Short mmCIF file of C-alpha atoms in Angstrom, two decimals:
data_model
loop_
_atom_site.label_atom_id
_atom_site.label_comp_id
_atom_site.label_asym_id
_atom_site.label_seq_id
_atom_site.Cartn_x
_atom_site.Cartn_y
_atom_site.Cartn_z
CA UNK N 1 2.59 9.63 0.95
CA UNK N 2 3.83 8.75 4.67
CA UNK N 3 2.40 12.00 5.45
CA UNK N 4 -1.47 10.67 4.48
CA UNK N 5 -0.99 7.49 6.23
CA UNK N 6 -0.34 9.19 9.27
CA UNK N 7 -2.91 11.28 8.31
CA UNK N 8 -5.60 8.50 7.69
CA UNK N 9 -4.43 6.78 11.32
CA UNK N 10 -5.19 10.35 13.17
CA UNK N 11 -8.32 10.31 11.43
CA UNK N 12 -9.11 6.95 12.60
CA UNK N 13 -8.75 8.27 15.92
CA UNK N 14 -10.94 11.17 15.83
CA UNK N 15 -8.31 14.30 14.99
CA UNK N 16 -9.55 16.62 13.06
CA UNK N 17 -6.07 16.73 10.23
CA UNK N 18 -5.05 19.78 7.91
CA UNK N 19 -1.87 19.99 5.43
CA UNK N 20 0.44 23.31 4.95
CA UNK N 21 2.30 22.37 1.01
CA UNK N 22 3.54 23.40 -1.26
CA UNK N 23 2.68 23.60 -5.15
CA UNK N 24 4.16 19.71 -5.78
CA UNK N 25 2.65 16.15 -5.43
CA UNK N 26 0.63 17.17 -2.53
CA UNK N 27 -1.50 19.77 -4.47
CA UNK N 28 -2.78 17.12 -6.57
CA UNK N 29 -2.55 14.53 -3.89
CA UNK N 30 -3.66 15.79 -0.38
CA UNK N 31 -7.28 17.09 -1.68
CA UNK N 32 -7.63 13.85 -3.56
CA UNK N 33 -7.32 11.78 -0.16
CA UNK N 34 -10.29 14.42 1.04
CA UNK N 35 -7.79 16.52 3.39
CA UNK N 36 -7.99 20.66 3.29
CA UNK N 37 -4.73 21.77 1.59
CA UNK N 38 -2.97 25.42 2.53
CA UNK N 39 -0.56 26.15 0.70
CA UNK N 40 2.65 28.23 1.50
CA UNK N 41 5.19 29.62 -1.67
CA UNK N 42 8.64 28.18 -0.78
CA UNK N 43 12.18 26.71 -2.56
CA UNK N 44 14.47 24.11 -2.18
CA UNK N 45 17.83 25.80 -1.33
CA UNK N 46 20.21 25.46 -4.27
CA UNK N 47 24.13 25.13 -2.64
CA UNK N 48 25.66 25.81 -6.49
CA UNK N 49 23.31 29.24 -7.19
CA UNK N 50 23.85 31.87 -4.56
CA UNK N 51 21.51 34.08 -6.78
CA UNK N 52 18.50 31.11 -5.87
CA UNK N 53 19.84 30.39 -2.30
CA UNK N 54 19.32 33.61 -1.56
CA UNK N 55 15.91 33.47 -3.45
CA UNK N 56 14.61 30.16 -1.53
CA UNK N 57 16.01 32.43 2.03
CA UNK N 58 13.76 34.89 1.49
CA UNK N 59 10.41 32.84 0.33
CA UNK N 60 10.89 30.76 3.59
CA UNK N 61 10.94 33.86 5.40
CA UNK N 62 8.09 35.06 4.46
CA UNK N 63 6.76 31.45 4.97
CA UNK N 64 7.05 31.26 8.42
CA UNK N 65 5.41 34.50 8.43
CA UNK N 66 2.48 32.91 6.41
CA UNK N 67 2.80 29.58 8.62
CA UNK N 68 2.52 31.29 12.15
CA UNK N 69 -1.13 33.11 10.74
CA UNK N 70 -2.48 29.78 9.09
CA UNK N 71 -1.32 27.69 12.67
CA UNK N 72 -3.15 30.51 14.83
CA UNK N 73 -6.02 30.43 12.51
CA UNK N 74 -6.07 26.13 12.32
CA UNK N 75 -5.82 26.58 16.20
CA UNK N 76 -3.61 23.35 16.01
CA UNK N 77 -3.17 20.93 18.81
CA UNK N 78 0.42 19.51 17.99
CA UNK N 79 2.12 19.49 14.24
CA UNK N 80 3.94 17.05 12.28
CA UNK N 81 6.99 17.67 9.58
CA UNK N 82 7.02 16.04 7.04
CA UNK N 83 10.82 16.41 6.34
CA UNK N 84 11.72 18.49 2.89
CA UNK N 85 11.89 22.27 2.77
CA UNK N 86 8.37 22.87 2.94
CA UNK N 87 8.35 21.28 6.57
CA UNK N 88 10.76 24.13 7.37
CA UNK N 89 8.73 27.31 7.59
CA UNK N 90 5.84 25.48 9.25
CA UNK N 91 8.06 23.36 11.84
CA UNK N 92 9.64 26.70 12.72
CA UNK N 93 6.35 28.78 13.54
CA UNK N 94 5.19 26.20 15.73
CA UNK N 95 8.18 26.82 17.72
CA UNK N 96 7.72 30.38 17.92
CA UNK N 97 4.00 29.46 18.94
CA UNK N 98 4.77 26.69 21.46
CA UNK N 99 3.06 24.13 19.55
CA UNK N 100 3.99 20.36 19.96
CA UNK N 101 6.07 19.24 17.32
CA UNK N 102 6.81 15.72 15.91
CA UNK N 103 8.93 15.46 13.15
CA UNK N 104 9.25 12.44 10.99
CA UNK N 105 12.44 10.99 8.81
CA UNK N 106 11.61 8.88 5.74
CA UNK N 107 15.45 8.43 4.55
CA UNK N 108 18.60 7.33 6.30
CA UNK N 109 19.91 10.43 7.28
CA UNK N 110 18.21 13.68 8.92
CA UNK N 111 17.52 16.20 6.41
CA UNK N 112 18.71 19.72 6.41
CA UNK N 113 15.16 20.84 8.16
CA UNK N 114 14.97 18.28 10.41
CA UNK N 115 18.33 19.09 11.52
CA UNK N 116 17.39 22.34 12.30
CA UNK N 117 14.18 21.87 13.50
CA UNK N 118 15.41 18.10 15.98
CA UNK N 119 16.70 20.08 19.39
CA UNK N 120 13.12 22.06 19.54
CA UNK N 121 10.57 18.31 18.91
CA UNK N 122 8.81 16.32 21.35
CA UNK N 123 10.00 13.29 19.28
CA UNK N 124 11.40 12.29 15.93
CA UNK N 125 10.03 9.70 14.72
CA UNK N 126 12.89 8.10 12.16
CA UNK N 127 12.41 5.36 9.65
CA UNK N 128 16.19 4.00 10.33
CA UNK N 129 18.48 3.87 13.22
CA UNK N 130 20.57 6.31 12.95
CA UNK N 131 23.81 6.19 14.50
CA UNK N 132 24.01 9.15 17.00
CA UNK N 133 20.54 9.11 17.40
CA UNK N 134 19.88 6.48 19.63
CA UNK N 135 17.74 7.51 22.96
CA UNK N 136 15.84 10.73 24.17
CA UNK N 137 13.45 12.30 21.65
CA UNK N 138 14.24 10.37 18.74
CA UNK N 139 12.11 6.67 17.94
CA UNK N 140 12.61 4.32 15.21
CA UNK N 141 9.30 3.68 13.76
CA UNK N 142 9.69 3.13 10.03
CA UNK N 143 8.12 4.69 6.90
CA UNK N 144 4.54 4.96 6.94
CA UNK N 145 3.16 3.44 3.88
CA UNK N 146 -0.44 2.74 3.09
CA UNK N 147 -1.74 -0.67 3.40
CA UNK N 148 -1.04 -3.22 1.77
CA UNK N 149 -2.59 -4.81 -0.96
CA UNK N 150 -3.76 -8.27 0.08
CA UNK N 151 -6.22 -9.85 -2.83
CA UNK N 152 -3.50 -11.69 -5.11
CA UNK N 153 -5.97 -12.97 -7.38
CA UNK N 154 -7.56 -9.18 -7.77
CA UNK N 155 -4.23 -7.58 -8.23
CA UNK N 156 -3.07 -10.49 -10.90
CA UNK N 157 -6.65 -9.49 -12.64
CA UNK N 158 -6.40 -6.48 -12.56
CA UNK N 159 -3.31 -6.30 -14.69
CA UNK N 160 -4.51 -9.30 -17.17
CA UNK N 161 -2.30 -11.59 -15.49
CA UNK N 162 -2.79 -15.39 -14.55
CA UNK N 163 -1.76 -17.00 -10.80
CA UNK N 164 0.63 -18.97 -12.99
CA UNK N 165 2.37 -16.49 -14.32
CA UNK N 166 5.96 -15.41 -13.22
CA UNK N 167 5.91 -11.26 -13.12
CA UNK N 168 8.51 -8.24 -12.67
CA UNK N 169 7.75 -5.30 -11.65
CA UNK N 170 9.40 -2.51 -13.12
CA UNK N 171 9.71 0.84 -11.40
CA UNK N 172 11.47 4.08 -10.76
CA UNK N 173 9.55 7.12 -9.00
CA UNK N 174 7.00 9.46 -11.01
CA UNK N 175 9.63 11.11 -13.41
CA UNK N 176 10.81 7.66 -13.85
CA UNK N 177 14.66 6.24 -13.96
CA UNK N 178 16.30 6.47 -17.69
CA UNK N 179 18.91 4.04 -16.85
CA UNK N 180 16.54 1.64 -15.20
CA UNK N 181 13.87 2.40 -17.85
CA UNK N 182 16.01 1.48 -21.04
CA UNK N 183 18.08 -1.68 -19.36
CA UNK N 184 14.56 -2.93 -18.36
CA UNK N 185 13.72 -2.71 -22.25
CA UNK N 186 16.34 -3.97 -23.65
CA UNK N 187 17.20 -6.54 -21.54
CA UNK N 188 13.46 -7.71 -21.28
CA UNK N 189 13.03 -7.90 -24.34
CA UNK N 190 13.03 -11.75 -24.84
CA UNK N 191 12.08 -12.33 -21.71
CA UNK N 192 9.60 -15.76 -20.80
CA UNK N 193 7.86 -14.12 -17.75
CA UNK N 194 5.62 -11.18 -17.93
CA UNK N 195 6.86 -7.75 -17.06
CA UNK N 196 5.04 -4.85 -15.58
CA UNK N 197 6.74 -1.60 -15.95
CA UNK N 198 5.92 1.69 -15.33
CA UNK N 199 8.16 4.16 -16.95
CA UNK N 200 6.95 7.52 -15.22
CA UNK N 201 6.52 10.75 -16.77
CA UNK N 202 9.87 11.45 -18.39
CA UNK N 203 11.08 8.75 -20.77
CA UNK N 204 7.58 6.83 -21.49
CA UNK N 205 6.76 8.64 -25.31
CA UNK N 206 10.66 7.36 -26.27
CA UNK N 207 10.27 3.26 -25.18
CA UNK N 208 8.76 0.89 -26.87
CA UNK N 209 7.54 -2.60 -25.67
CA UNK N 210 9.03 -5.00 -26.71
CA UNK N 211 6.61 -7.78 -26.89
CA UNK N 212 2.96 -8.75 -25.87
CA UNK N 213 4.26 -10.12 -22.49
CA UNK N 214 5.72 -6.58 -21.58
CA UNK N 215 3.15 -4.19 -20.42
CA UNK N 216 4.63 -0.66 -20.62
CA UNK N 217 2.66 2.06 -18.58
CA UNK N 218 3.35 6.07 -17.77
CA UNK N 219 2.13 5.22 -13.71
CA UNK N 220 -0.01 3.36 -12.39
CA UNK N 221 -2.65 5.14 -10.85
CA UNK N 222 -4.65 4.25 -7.84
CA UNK N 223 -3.33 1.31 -5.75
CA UNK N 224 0.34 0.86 -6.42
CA UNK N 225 -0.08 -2.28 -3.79
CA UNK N 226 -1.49 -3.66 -6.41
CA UNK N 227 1.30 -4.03 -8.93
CA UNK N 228 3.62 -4.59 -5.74
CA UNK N 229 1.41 -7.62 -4.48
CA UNK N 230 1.11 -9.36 -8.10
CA UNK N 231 5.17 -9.50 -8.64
CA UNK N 232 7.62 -12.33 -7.75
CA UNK N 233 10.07 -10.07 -7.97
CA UNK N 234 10.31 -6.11 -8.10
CA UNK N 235 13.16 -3.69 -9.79
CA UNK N 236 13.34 -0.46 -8.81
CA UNK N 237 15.19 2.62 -7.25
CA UNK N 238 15.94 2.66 -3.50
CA UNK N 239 13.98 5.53 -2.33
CA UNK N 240 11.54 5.27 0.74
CA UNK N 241 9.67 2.98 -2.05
CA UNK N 242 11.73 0.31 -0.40
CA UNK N 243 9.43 0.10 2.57
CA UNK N 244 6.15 -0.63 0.14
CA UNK N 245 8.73 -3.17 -1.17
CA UNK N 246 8.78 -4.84 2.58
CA UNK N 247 5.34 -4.30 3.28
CA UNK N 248 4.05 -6.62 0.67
CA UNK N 249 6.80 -9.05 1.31
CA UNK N 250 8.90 -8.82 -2.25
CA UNK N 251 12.10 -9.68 -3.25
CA UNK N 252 14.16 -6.48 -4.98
CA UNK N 253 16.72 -5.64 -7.37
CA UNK N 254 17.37 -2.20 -6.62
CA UNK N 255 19.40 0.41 -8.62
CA UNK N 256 20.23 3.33 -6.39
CA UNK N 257 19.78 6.88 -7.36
CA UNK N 258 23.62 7.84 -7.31
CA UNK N 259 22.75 11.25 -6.77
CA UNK N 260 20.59 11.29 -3.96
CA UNK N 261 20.84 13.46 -0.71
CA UNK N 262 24.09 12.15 1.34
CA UNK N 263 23.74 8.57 -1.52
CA UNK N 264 20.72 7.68 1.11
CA UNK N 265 19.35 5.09 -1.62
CA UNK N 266 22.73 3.76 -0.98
CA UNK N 267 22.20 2.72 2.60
CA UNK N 268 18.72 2.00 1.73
CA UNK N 269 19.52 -0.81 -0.35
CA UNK N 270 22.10 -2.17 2.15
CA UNK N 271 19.90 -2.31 4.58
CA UNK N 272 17.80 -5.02 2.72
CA UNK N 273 20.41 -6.58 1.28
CA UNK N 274 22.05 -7.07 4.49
CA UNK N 275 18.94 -8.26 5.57
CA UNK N 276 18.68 -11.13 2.50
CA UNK N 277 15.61 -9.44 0.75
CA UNK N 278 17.74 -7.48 -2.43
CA UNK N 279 20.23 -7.60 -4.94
CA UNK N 280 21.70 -4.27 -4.98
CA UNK N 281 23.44 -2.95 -8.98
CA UNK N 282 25.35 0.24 -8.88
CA UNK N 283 23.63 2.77 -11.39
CA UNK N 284 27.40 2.71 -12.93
CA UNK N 285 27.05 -1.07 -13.54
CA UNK N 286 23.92 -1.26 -14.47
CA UNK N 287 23.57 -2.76 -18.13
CA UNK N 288 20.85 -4.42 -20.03
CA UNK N 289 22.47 -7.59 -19.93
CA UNK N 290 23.73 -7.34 -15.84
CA UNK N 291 19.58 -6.60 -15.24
CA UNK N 292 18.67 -9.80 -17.38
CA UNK N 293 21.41 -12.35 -15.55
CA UNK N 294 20.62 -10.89 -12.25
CA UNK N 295 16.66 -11.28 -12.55
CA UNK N 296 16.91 -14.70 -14.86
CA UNK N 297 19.14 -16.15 -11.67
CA UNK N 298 16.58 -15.04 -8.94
CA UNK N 299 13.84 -16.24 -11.10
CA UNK N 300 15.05 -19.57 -11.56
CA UNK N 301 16.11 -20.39 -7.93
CA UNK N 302 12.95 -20.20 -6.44
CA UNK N 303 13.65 -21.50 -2.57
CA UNK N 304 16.06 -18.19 -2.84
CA UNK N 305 13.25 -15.73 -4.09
CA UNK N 306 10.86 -17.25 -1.48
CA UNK N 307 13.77 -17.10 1.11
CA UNK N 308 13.80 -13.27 -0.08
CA UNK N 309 10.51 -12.45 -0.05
CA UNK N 310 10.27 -14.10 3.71
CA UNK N 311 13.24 -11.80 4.51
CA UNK N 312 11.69 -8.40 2.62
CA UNK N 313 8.03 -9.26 4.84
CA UNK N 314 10.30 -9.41 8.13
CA UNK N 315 11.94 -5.77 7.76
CA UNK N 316 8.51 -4.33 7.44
CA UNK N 317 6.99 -1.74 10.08
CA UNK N 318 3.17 -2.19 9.08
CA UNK N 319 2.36 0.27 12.69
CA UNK N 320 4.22 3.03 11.46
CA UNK N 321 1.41 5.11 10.51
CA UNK N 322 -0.36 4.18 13.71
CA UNK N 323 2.43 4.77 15.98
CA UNK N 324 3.14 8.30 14.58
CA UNK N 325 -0.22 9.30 15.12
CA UNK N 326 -0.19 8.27 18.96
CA UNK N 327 2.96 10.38 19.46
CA UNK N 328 1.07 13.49 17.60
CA UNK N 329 -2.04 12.79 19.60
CA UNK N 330 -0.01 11.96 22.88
CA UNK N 331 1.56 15.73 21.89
CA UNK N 332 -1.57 17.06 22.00
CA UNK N 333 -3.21 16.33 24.93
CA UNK N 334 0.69 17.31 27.11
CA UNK N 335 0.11 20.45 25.70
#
């Protein structure tokens, strides 16, 4: 997703933009945005299976292989990474090629490609300050998200919901987040505002709703803003979802995912709860009852959910797309 925003700013600008994937998200999600898709076979490296480390090796050899014929062919100007393992292959043949690179960081810490691939960019463009990471070719410019959803009235429609009604937003990536999913259930369940959940892919045949003023979806398709701009108050995981969060200018209670890379969602959620715009719940202490108190509290101190969303709307970076694209086109015409 940062990776089309950037794309949809370049294209704003005249560039001419192609993707290199893999078979995930972006197979569905890159032609659907009207971009050309190639497509390279690679695998996350697995630290606990030497059998499929050595397995994932091998495929992103023969990636790179695959990515320096598909960059000569593209005849491309500069190239972005994306982060992720698929970035890899494809930030490594520009390299060999001698093609600008700009790399971009959605978490709070570099991931094991952009590691790698940092010493060789003309910039890397991070969504956090990093410590370390400071000065020369690195730039804090945020996530890129898409733009934000700005029609309340539209997005309150949309969903069957009135301007007078008090709404939470219920989320927890594409697969969905069990423990988030079933404490938002439960302790919903008796709740006097309306709730919006989507459960994602995983858990949604197993819930049930538990009332007419709980509207339980699998995803909700085609302008997440949407959802974002018609809550008072959002729960969710802490993944780069948190800048969406800020962009629309929301208040959070965030559960992070206590197994992400280096507990990034972690230092995620500090970051805007240091800032005043979240309530941050440990997956450990999350309960159906803990999720109730904490959202009945916000709810009913309203100057401190409007003193949150003014704090979640002041962390946002809503040039991030834009300024990533001038450092890709700037690339392009040094080289």
């Amino acid at each position: 997703m940062p990776a089309l925003a950037v794309a949809g700013a370049l294209r704003a600008e005249g560039a001419s933009v192609t993707f290199i994937g893999g078979e995930r998200a972006e197979a569905e999600l890159v032609p659907a945005a009207g971009y050309e898709l190639r497509t390279i076979r690679v695998a996350g490296l697995d630290r606990r299976n030497p059998l499929r480390a050595a397995r994932a090796a091998l495929l992103a050899a023969r990636a790179v292989l695959t990515s320096l014929r598909l960059l000569r062919e593209l005849r491309a100007d500069a190239v972005m990474g994306g982060g992720g393992y698929v970035a890899g292959p494809v930030g490594l043949a520009a390299v060999l090629l001698r093609i600008p690179l700009v790399l971009t960081e959605a978490d709070s810490h570099l991931g094991i490609a952009n590691r790698l691939l940092a010493p060789f960019a003309r910039r890397v463009c991070l969504a956090f300050p990093l410590a370390g990471r400071e000065e020369g070719r690195y730039r804090v410019t945020g996530r890129p998200v898409p733009a934000p959803s700005t029609d309340l009235a539209a997005a309150r429609e949309r969903f069957g919901l009135s301007l007078e009604d008090t709404v939470v937003l219920v989320f927890g990536g594409s697969l969905g987040a069990r423990s988030i999913n079933h404490a938002a259930v439960e302790g919903f369940a008796g709740a006097s505002f309306r709730v919006l959940h989507a459960a994602g892919s995983r858990d949604f045949l197993s819930l049930t709703a538990p009332g007419p003023h709980y509207d339980l979806r699998e995803y909700i398709r085609d302008g997440f803003g949407d959802a974002l701009l018609a809550a008072d108050l959002v729960v969710a995981r802490s993944g780069g979802s948190v800048f969406e969060i800020a962009a629309h200018g929301r208040p959070a209670i965030l559960i992070p995912y206590p197994a992400a890379a280096a507990d990034h969602q972690t230092t995620n959620a500090r970051w805007m709860a240091d800032a005043g715009a979240a309530v941050v719940i440990p997956d450990a202490d999350l309960t159906a009852a803990r999720l109730a108190h904490e959202a009945g509290e916000l709810l009913h101190d309203r100057a401190r959910l409007a003193a949150m969303a003014h704090a979640s709307a002041a962390l946002a970076r809503p040039d991030a797309a834009r300024d990533i694209a001038a450092e890709l086109l700037a690339a392009a015409r040094h080289r």
